[in-house]
PDB file of C-alpha atoms in Angstrom:
ATOM      1  CA  MET A   1     -17.679 -23.716  -2.090  1.00 62.00           C
ATOM      2  CA  GLU A   2     -19.926 -25.280  -5.202  1.00 74.00           C
ATOM      3  CA  ILE A   3     -20.820 -21.754  -6.022  1.00 84.00           C
ATOM      4  CA  LYS A   4     -18.416 -20.693  -9.204  1.00 86.00           C
ATOM      5  CA  ARG A   5     -18.119 -17.717  -8.144  1.00 87.00           C
ATOM      6  CA  HIS A   6     -17.488 -18.131  -4.762  1.00 89.00           C
ATOM      7  CA  GLN A   7     -14.679 -19.919  -6.053  1.00 91.00           C
ATOM      8  CA  GLN A   8     -13.509 -17.121  -7.923  1.00 93.00           C
ATOM      9  CA  VAL A   9     -13.596 -14.692  -5.230  1.00 92.00           C
ATOM     10  CA  LEU A  10     -11.738 -16.764  -2.450  1.00 94.00           C
ATOM     11  CA  ALA A  11      -9.148 -17.607  -5.398  1.00 94.00           C
ATOM     12  CA  ARG A  12      -8.904 -13.414  -5.868  1.00 94.00           C
ATOM     13  CA  HIS A  13      -9.070 -12.776  -2.350  1.00 94.00           C
ATOM     14  CA  ILE A  14      -7.060 -15.048  -0.704  1.00 96.00           C
ATOM     15  CA  GLY A  15      -4.814 -17.136  -3.954  1.00 94.00           C
ATOM     16  CA  VAL A  16      -3.671 -13.127  -5.321  1.00 95.00           C
ATOM     17  CA  ASP A  17      -4.351 -10.798  -2.885  1.00 95.00           C
ATOM     18  CA  ALA A  18      -3.792 -11.796   0.515  1.00 97.00           C
ATOM     19  CA  LEU A  19      -0.569 -13.383  -0.774  1.00 96.00           C
ATOM     20  CA  CYS A  20       0.647 -11.134  -2.630  1.00 96.00           C
ATOM     21  CA  SER A  21       0.275  -8.529   0.030  1.00 97.00           C
ATOM     22  CA  PHE A  22       1.548 -10.940   2.712  1.00 97.00           C
ATOM     23  CA  VAL A  23       4.976 -11.668   0.139  1.00 97.00           C
ATOM     24  CA  VAL A  24       5.809  -7.245  -0.106  1.00 97.00           C
ATOM     25  CA  ALA A  25       4.617  -7.096   3.893  1.00 97.00           C
ATOM     26  CA  TYR A  26       7.341  -9.606   4.954  1.00 97.00           C
ATOM     27  CA  VAL A  27       9.891  -8.690   2.970  1.00 97.00           C
ATOM     28  CA  GLY A  28       9.195  -4.985   4.231  1.00 97.00           C
ATOM     29  CA  CYS A  29       9.141  -5.591   7.712  1.00 96.00           C
ATOM     30  CA  GLY A  30      11.962  -7.772   7.249  1.00 96.00           C
ATOM     31  CA  ASN A  31      13.984  -4.872   6.327  1.00 96.00           C
ATOM     32  CA  TRP A  32      12.528  -2.196   8.590  1.00 93.00           C
ATOM     33  CA  LYS A  33      15.682  -1.048  10.091  1.00 92.00           C
ATOM     34  CA  ILE A  34      16.506   0.642   6.867  1.00 92.00           C
ATOM     35  CA  LEU A  35      13.827   2.957   7.311  1.00 91.00           C
ATOM     36  CA  SER A  36      15.008   3.310  11.182  1.00 87.00           C
ATOM     37  CA  GLU A  37      16.472   6.655  10.013  1.00 85.00           C
ATOM     38  CA  VAL A  38      13.456   8.489   8.528  1.00 85.00           C
ATOM     39  CA  LEU A  39      11.070   7.956  11.653  1.00 78.00           C
ATOM     40  CA  THR A  40      11.556  10.315  13.342  1.00 72.00           C
ATOM     41  CA  PHE A  41      11.385  14.563  11.909  1.00 69.00           C
ATOM     42  CA  LYS A  42      15.536  14.915  12.649  1.00 70.00           C
ATOM     43  CA  LYS A  43      16.655  16.644   9.751  1.00 72.00           C
ATOM     44  CA  ASP A  44      20.264  15.790   8.296  1.00 74.00           C
ATOM     45  CA  ASP A  45      21.932  16.281   5.233  1.00 83.00           C
ATOM     46  CA  GLU A  46      21.266  12.828   3.580  1.00 89.00           C
ATOM     47  CA  SER A  47      18.720  13.370   1.088  1.00 92.00           C
ATOM     48  CA  SER A  48      21.181  12.607  -1.499  1.00 93.00           C
ATOM     49  CA  ARG A  49      22.283   9.308  -0.200  1.00 93.00           C
ATOM     50  CA  ARG A  50      18.903   7.795   0.795  1.00 94.00           C
ATOM     51  CA  ILE A  51      17.281   8.861  -2.581  1.00 95.00           C
ATOM     52  CA  TYR A  52      20.100   7.469  -5.034  1.00 95.00           C
ATOM     53  CA  THR A  53      21.811   4.232  -3.185  1.00 93.00           C
ATOM     54  CA  TYR A  54      20.597   0.945  -4.299  1.00 94.00           C
ATOM     55  CA  GLN A  55      18.541  -0.794  -1.980  1.00 95.00           C
ATOM     56  CA  PRO A  56      18.315  -4.977  -3.016  1.00 95.00           C
ATOM     57  CA  SER A  57      14.915  -5.607  -0.866  1.00 96.00           C
ATOM     58  CA  GLY A  58      13.314  -2.646  -2.382  1.00 96.00           C
ATOM     59  CA  HIS A  59      13.930  -3.063  -5.336  1.00 96.00           C
ATOM     60  CA  GLN A  60      12.736  -7.304  -4.593  1.00 96.00           C
ATOM     61  CA  ILE A  61       9.442  -4.965  -3.445  1.00 97.00           C
ATOM     62  CA  LEU A  62       9.241  -2.913  -5.984  1.00 97.00           C
ATOM     63  CA  LEU A  63       9.375  -5.224  -8.520  1.00 97.00           C
ATOM     64  CA  PHE A  64       6.979  -7.940  -6.787  1.00 97.00           C
ATOM     65  CA  PHE A  65       3.995  -4.692  -6.176  1.00 97.00           C
ATOM     66  CA  LEU A  66       3.904  -3.891  -9.610  1.00 97.00           C
ATOM     67  CA  ALA A  67       3.367  -7.666 -10.797  1.00 96.00           C
ATOM     68  CA  TYR A  68       0.800  -7.421  -8.212  1.00 96.00           C
ATOM     69  CA  GLN A  69      -0.871  -3.872  -9.354  1.00 96.00           C
ATOM     70  CA  VAL A  70      -0.913  -4.892 -13.087  1.00 96.00           C
ATOM     71  CA  LYS A  71      -3.269  -8.071 -11.771  1.00 95.00           C
ATOM     72  CA  ASN A  72      -4.803  -5.639  -8.944  1.00 93.00           C
ATOM     73  CA  LEU A  73      -6.099  -3.220 -11.764  1.00 95.00           C
ATOM     74  CA  TYR A  74      -7.402  -6.042 -13.996  1.00 95.00           C
ATOM     75  CA  ASP A  75      -9.453  -7.686 -11.600  1.00 93.00           C
ATOM     76  CA  SER A  76     -10.806  -4.254 -10.241  1.00 92.00           C
ATOM     77  CA  TYR A  77     -12.262  -3.779 -13.724  1.00 93.00           C
ATOM     78  CA  VAL A  78     -13.798  -7.197 -14.462  1.00 92.00           C
ATOM     79  CA  TRP A  79     -15.077  -6.786 -10.859  1.00 90.00           C
ATOM     80  CA  ASN A  80     -16.239  -3.365 -10.738  1.00 89.00           C
ATOM     81  CA  ASP A  81     -14.560  -2.159  -7.695  1.00 87.00           C
ATOM     82  CA  GLY A  82     -15.057   0.695  -8.789  1.00 88.00           C
ATOM     83  CA  ILE A  83     -12.555   4.152  -9.584  1.00 90.00           C
ATOM     84  CA  ILE A  84     -10.510   4.974  -6.731  1.00 83.00           C
ATOM     85  CA  PHE A  85      -9.471   1.633  -6.367  1.00 86.00           C
ATOM     86  CA  ILE A  86      -8.642   1.470 -10.496  1.00 92.00           C
ATOM     87  CA  LEU A  87      -6.785   4.799 -10.027  1.00 88.00           C
ATOM     88  CA  HIS A  88      -5.158   3.959  -6.679  1.00 84.00           C
ATOM     89  CA  HIS A  89      -3.485   0.736  -8.576  1.00 92.00           C
ATOM     90  CA  ILE A  90      -2.351   2.840 -11.606  1.00 91.00           C
ATOM     91  CA  PHE A  91      -0.537   5.552  -9.277  1.00 86.00           C
ATOM     92  CA  ALA A  92       0.776   2.785  -7.126  1.00 89.00           C
ATOM     93  CA  GLY A  93       1.857   0.389 -10.097  1.00 92.00           C
ATOM     94  CA  VAL A  94       3.814   3.222 -11.877  1.00 91.00           C
ATOM     95  CA  THR A  95       5.640   4.798  -8.250  1.00 90.00           C
ATOM     96  CA  ALA A  96       7.107   1.146  -8.275  1.00 94.00           C
ATOM     97  CA  LEU A  97       7.758   1.582 -12.247  1.00 94.00           C
ATOM     98  CA  LEU A  98      10.072   5.280 -11.027  1.00 93.00           C
ATOM     99  CA  GLY A  99      11.198   3.453  -8.009  1.00 93.00           C
ATOM    100  CA  MET A 100      12.836   0.307 -10.518  1.00 94.00           C
ATOM    101  CA  TYR A 101      13.458   2.263 -13.667  1.00 92.00           C
ATOM    102  CA  PRO A 102      15.337   5.196 -13.639  1.00 90.00           C
ATOM    103  CA  GLY A 103      15.971   3.687 -10.124  1.00 90.00           C
ATOM    104  CA  VAL A 104      15.852   6.351  -6.781  1.00 95.00           C
ATOM    105  CA  ALA A 105      13.990   5.731  -3.354  1.00 95.00           C
ATOM    106  CA  SER A 106      13.909   2.196  -3.511  1.00 94.00           C
ATOM    107  CA  MET A 107      14.746   2.810   0.140  1.00 95.00           C
ATOM    108  CA  TYR A 108      11.487   3.832   0.573  1.00 96.00           C
ATOM    109  CA  GLY A 109       9.751   1.574  -1.666  1.00 96.00           C
ATOM    110  CA  ILE A 110      10.615  -0.960   1.700  1.00 97.00           C
ATOM    111  CA  PHE A 111       7.811   0.979   3.199  1.00 97.00           C
ATOM    112  CA  PHE A 112       5.069   2.257   1.083  1.00 96.00           C
ATOM    113  CA  MET A 113       5.422  -0.826  -1.198  1.00 96.00           C
ATOM    114  CA  GLY A 114       6.167  -3.648   1.336  1.00 97.00           C
ATOM    115  CA  ILE A 115       5.154  -2.209   5.543  1.00 97.00           C
ATOM    116  CA  SER A 116       2.002  -0.904   4.372  1.00 96.00           C
ATOM    117  CA  GLU A 117       0.552  -3.622   2.625  1.00 96.00           C
ATOM    118  CA  LEU A 118       0.536  -5.127   6.404  1.00 97.00           C
ATOM    119  CA  SER A 119      -3.097  -4.014   6.977  1.00 96.00           C
ATOM    120  CA  THR A 120      -3.850  -4.737   3.333  1.00 95.00           C
ATOM    121  CA  PHE A 121      -3.017  -8.534   3.707  1.00 97.00           C
ATOM    122  CA  PHE A 122      -5.644  -8.047   6.636  1.00 97.00           C
ATOM    123  CA  LEU A 123      -8.341  -6.676   4.563  1.00 95.00           C
ATOM    124  CA  CYS A 124      -8.445  -8.708   1.684  1.00 95.00           C
ATOM    125  CA  LEU A 125      -9.291 -12.011   3.871  1.00 96.00           C
ATOM    126  CA  LEU A 126     -11.890  -9.416   5.871  1.00 95.00           C
ATOM    127  CA  ALA A 127     -13.054  -9.046   2.297  1.00 93.00           C
ATOM    128  CA  ASN A 128     -14.140 -12.540   1.927  1.00 94.00           C
ATOM    129  CA  PHE A 129     -17.292 -11.951   4.710  1.00 93.00           C
ATOM    130  CA  ASP A 130     -18.122  -8.659   2.619  1.00 89.00           C
ATOM    131  CA  PRO A 131     -21.809  -8.825   1.878  1.00 83.00           C
ATOM    132  CA  SER A 132     -21.736  -7.547  -2.014  1.00 81.00           C
ATOM    133  CA  PHE A 133     -17.821  -8.291  -2.783  1.00 82.00           C
ATOM    134  CA  GLY A 134     -17.311 -11.621  -0.788  1.00 89.00           C
ATOM    135  CA  VAL A 135     -19.222 -14.897   0.217  1.00 91.00           C
ATOM    136  CA  ASP A 136     -22.167 -15.113   0.949  1.00 90.00           C
ATOM    137  CA  GLY A 137     -23.114 -15.938   4.037  1.00 90.00           C
ATOM    138  CA  LEU A 138     -19.519 -16.539   5.439  1.00 92.00           C
ATOM    139  CA  ASP A 139     -20.190 -13.226   7.992  1.00 89.00           C
ATOM    140  CA  VAL A 140     -23.163 -14.770   8.996  1.00 90.00           C
ATOM    141  CA  ALA A 141     -21.195 -18.475   9.621  1.00 91.00           C
ATOM    142  CA  PHE A 142     -18.343 -16.751  10.722  1.00 93.00           C
ATOM    143  CA  PRO A 143     -19.260 -14.046  12.884  1.00 91.00           C
ATOM    144  CA  LYS A 144     -15.891 -14.168  15.444  1.00 92.00           C
ATOM    145  CA  THR A 145     -13.918 -14.325  12.774  1.00 95.00           C
ATOM    146  CA  ARG A 146     -15.386 -11.646  10.910  1.00 93.00           C
ATOM    147  CA  ILE A 147     -14.790  -9.713  13.820  1.00 91.00           C
ATOM    148  CA  PHE A 148     -11.013 -10.620  14.703  1.00 95.00           C
ATOM    149  CA  LEU A 149      -9.643  -9.735  11.072  1.00 95.00           C
ATOM    150  CA  ALA A 150     -11.363  -6.694  11.254  1.00 93.00           C
ATOM    151  CA  SER A 151     -10.157  -5.695  14.402  1.00 92.00           C
ATOM    152  CA  LEU A 152      -6.957  -6.474  13.066  1.00 96.00           C
ATOM    153  CA  PHE A 153      -7.159  -4.814  10.157  1.00 95.00           C
ATOM    154  CA  ILE A 154      -8.169  -1.288  11.440  1.00 93.00           C
ATOM    155  CA  VAL A 155      -5.222  -1.373  14.175  1.00 95.00           C
ATOM    156  CA  THR A 156      -2.886  -2.673  11.228  1.00 96.00           C
ATOM    157  CA  PHE A 157      -4.404   0.804   9.246  1.00 96.00           C
ATOM    158  CA  ILE A 158      -3.992   2.918  12.228  1.00 94.00           C
ATOM    159  CA  ALA A 159      -0.284   1.885  12.949  1.00 95.00           C
ATOM    160  CA  VAL A 160       1.082   2.020   9.591  1.00 96.00           C
ATOM    161  CA  ARG A 161      -1.293   4.121   7.117  1.00 95.00           C
ATOM    162  CA  ILE A 162      -2.490   6.515   9.631  1.00 93.00           C
ATOM    163  CA  ILE A 163       0.603   6.899  12.056  1.00 93.00           C
ATOM    164  CA  MET A 164       3.808   5.702   9.726  1.00 94.00           C
ATOM    165  CA  TRP A 165       2.755   6.745   6.225  1.00 95.00           C
ATOM    166  CA  PRO A 166       2.725  10.332   7.266  1.00 93.00           C
ATOM    167  CA  ILE A 167       6.442  10.142   8.474  1.00 92.00           C
ATOM    168  CA  CYS A 168       7.270   8.653   5.746  1.00 94.00           C
ATOM    169  CA  THR A 169       6.081  10.630   3.383  1.00 95.00           C
ATOM    170  CA  TYR A 170       7.501  13.984   4.890  1.00 93.00           C
ATOM    171  CA  HIS A 171      11.072  12.411   4.786  1.00 93.00           C
ATOM    172  CA  PHE A 172       9.987  11.387   0.924  1.00 95.00           C
ATOM    173  CA  LEU A 173       8.949  14.594   0.003  1.00 96.00           C
ATOM    174  CA  ARG A 174      11.637  16.910   1.471  1.00 94.00           C
ATOM    175  CA  ASP A 175      14.673  14.240   0.490  1.00 95.00           C
ATOM    176  CA  SER A 176      13.086  14.477  -3.046  1.00 95.00           C
ATOM    177  CA  ALA A 177      12.872  18.159  -2.782  1.00 95.00           C
ATOM    178  CA  ASN A 178      16.253  18.580  -1.839  1.00 94.00           C
ATOM    179  CA  VAL A 179      17.448  16.625  -4.397  1.00 94.00           C
ATOM    180  CA  LEU A 180      15.877  18.484  -6.876  1.00 94.00           C
ATOM    181  CA  LYS A 181      17.469  21.290  -5.977  1.00 93.00           C
ATOM    182  CA  THR A 182      21.235  20.093  -6.218  1.00 90.00           C
ATOM    183  CA  ASN A 183      20.445  20.256 -10.183  1.00 83.00           C
ATOM    184  CA  GLY A 184      23.269  18.356 -10.218  1.00 87.00           C
ATOM    185  CA  ASP A 185      25.150  15.812 -12.718  1.00 88.00           C
ATOM    186  CA  ARG A 186      23.258  12.860 -10.987  1.00 90.00           C
ATOM    187  CA  GLU A 187      19.729  14.917 -11.809  1.00 92.00           C
ATOM    188  CA  THR A 188      19.034  13.804 -15.152  1.00 93.00           C
ATOM    189  CA  LYS A 189      15.907  15.047 -16.951  1.00 93.00           C
ATOM    190  CA  PRO A 190      13.893  10.586 -16.420  1.00 93.00           C
ATOM    191  CA  VAL A 191      15.448  11.576 -12.643  1.00 95.00           C
ATOM    192  CA  LYS A 192      13.712  15.036 -11.725  1.00 95.00           C
ATOM    193  CA  LEU A 193      10.733  13.109 -14.087  1.00 94.00           C
ATOM    194  CA  ALA A 194      10.169  10.137 -11.757  1.00 95.00           C
ATOM    195  CA  LEU A 195      10.809  12.527  -8.893  1.00 96.00           C
ATOM    196  CA  THR A 196       8.327  14.926  -9.691  1.00 95.00           C
ATOM    197  CA  MET A 197       5.693  12.236 -10.438  1.00 93.00           C
ATOM    198  CA  MET A 198       6.411   9.923  -7.412  1.00 94.00           C
ATOM    199  CA  MET A 199       6.082  13.057  -5.145  1.00 95.00           C
ATOM    200  CA  ILE A 200       2.336  14.196  -6.817  1.00 93.00           C
ATOM    201  CA  SER A 201       1.934  10.203  -6.592  1.00 88.00           C
ATOM    202  CA  SER A 202       2.664   9.993  -2.902  1.00 90.00           C
ATOM    203  CA  CYS A 203       0.569  13.323  -2.430  1.00 92.00           C
ATOM    204  CA  LEU A 204      -2.322  11.464  -3.841  1.00 88.00           C
ATOM    205  CA  LEU A 205      -1.957   8.030  -2.564  1.00 86.00           C
ATOM    206  CA  THR A 206      -1.842   9.931   0.980  1.00 92.00           C
ATOM    207  CA  ILE A 207      -5.107  11.686   0.174  1.00 91.00           C
ATOM    208  CA  LEU A 208      -6.521   8.083  -0.126  1.00 87.00           C
ATOM    209  CA  GLN A 209      -5.396   7.265   3.067  1.00 91.00           C
ATOM    210  CA  VAL A 210      -7.482   9.792   4.835  1.00 91.00           C
ATOM    211  CA  VAL A 211     -10.679   8.918   2.540  1.00 90.00           C
ATOM    212  CA  TRP A 212      -9.921   5.112   3.182  1.00 88.00           C
ATOM    213  CA  LEU A 213     -10.082   6.341   7.025  1.00 91.00           C
ATOM    214  CA  GLY A 214     -13.293   8.498   6.646  1.00 92.00           C
ATOM    215  CA  GLU A 215     -14.932   5.302   4.926  1.00 90.00           C
ATOM    216  CA  ILE A 216     -13.441   2.672   7.746  1.00 90.00           C
ATOM    217  CA  LEU A 217     -15.108   5.341  10.433  1.00 89.00           C
ATOM    218  CA  LEU A 218     -18.443   5.286   8.771  1.00 90.00           C
ATOM    219  CA  THR A 219     -18.533   1.135   8.360  1.00 86.00           C
ATOM    220  CA  ALA A 220     -17.295   0.473  11.663  1.00 83.00           C
ATOM    221  CA  LYS A 221     -20.081   3.359  13.555  1.00 84.00           C
ATOM    222  CA  LYS A 222     -22.757   1.209  11.262  1.00 83.00           C
ATOM    223  CA  GLU A 223     -21.684  -2.317  12.843  1.00 79.00           C
ATOM    224  CA  ILE A 224     -21.159  -0.824  15.964  1.00 78.00           C
ATOM    225  CA  GLU A 225     -25.065   0.201  16.251  1.00 79.00           C
ATOM    226  CA  ALA A 226     -25.751  -2.500  14.371  1.00 76.00           C
ATOM    227  CA  LEU A 227     -24.536  -4.638  17.519  1.00 71.00           C
ATOM    228  CA  LEU A 228     -26.612  -2.582  19.909  1.00 67.00           C
TER     229      LEU A 228
END
């Protein structure tokens, strides 16, 4: 703790990343029932309602998430996290902004910017044990804690971002496409632009989940081989 870099690493990963992820995930999980209707592949004619209905909890999550991504973008640049993380923060932040202004799909913000951050919370805590980006020697001093956090991260990542994410993405893309086809008075140019950009962002972020899954599997393979 006497080393300044270690203090900065812990401040970033716990005081900013873990805390922010926990807040949005907590609010999101507390409002999961709002999403219960989209956790299946049942078809209905409620696309317009889901896209246009204002959800206070969703807006709250979007606002906090946007502020979090702005800070994340700055930190990723300063700490040289890599282009993938920088692009993620940009697309995620823009999507959150579009959800608030002109104000569409705030219901889906409860999952994408809220519940899905549950796995990020454990990842942020786990990052402190990383030899390159964390505190030197922390993984050696607390190996069981590192394994415990890694296990929680993998479980939550698979549950939230591999299982639930595609389901919510399917419904969001379908609802957005249905609304754009309506082309009524409510489908103004800002709304059409917002939904189109959010659909593109959603697809790109979905691809990113697959990329991260590959990285997780490769890392897990190396860790298992090191133990054998």
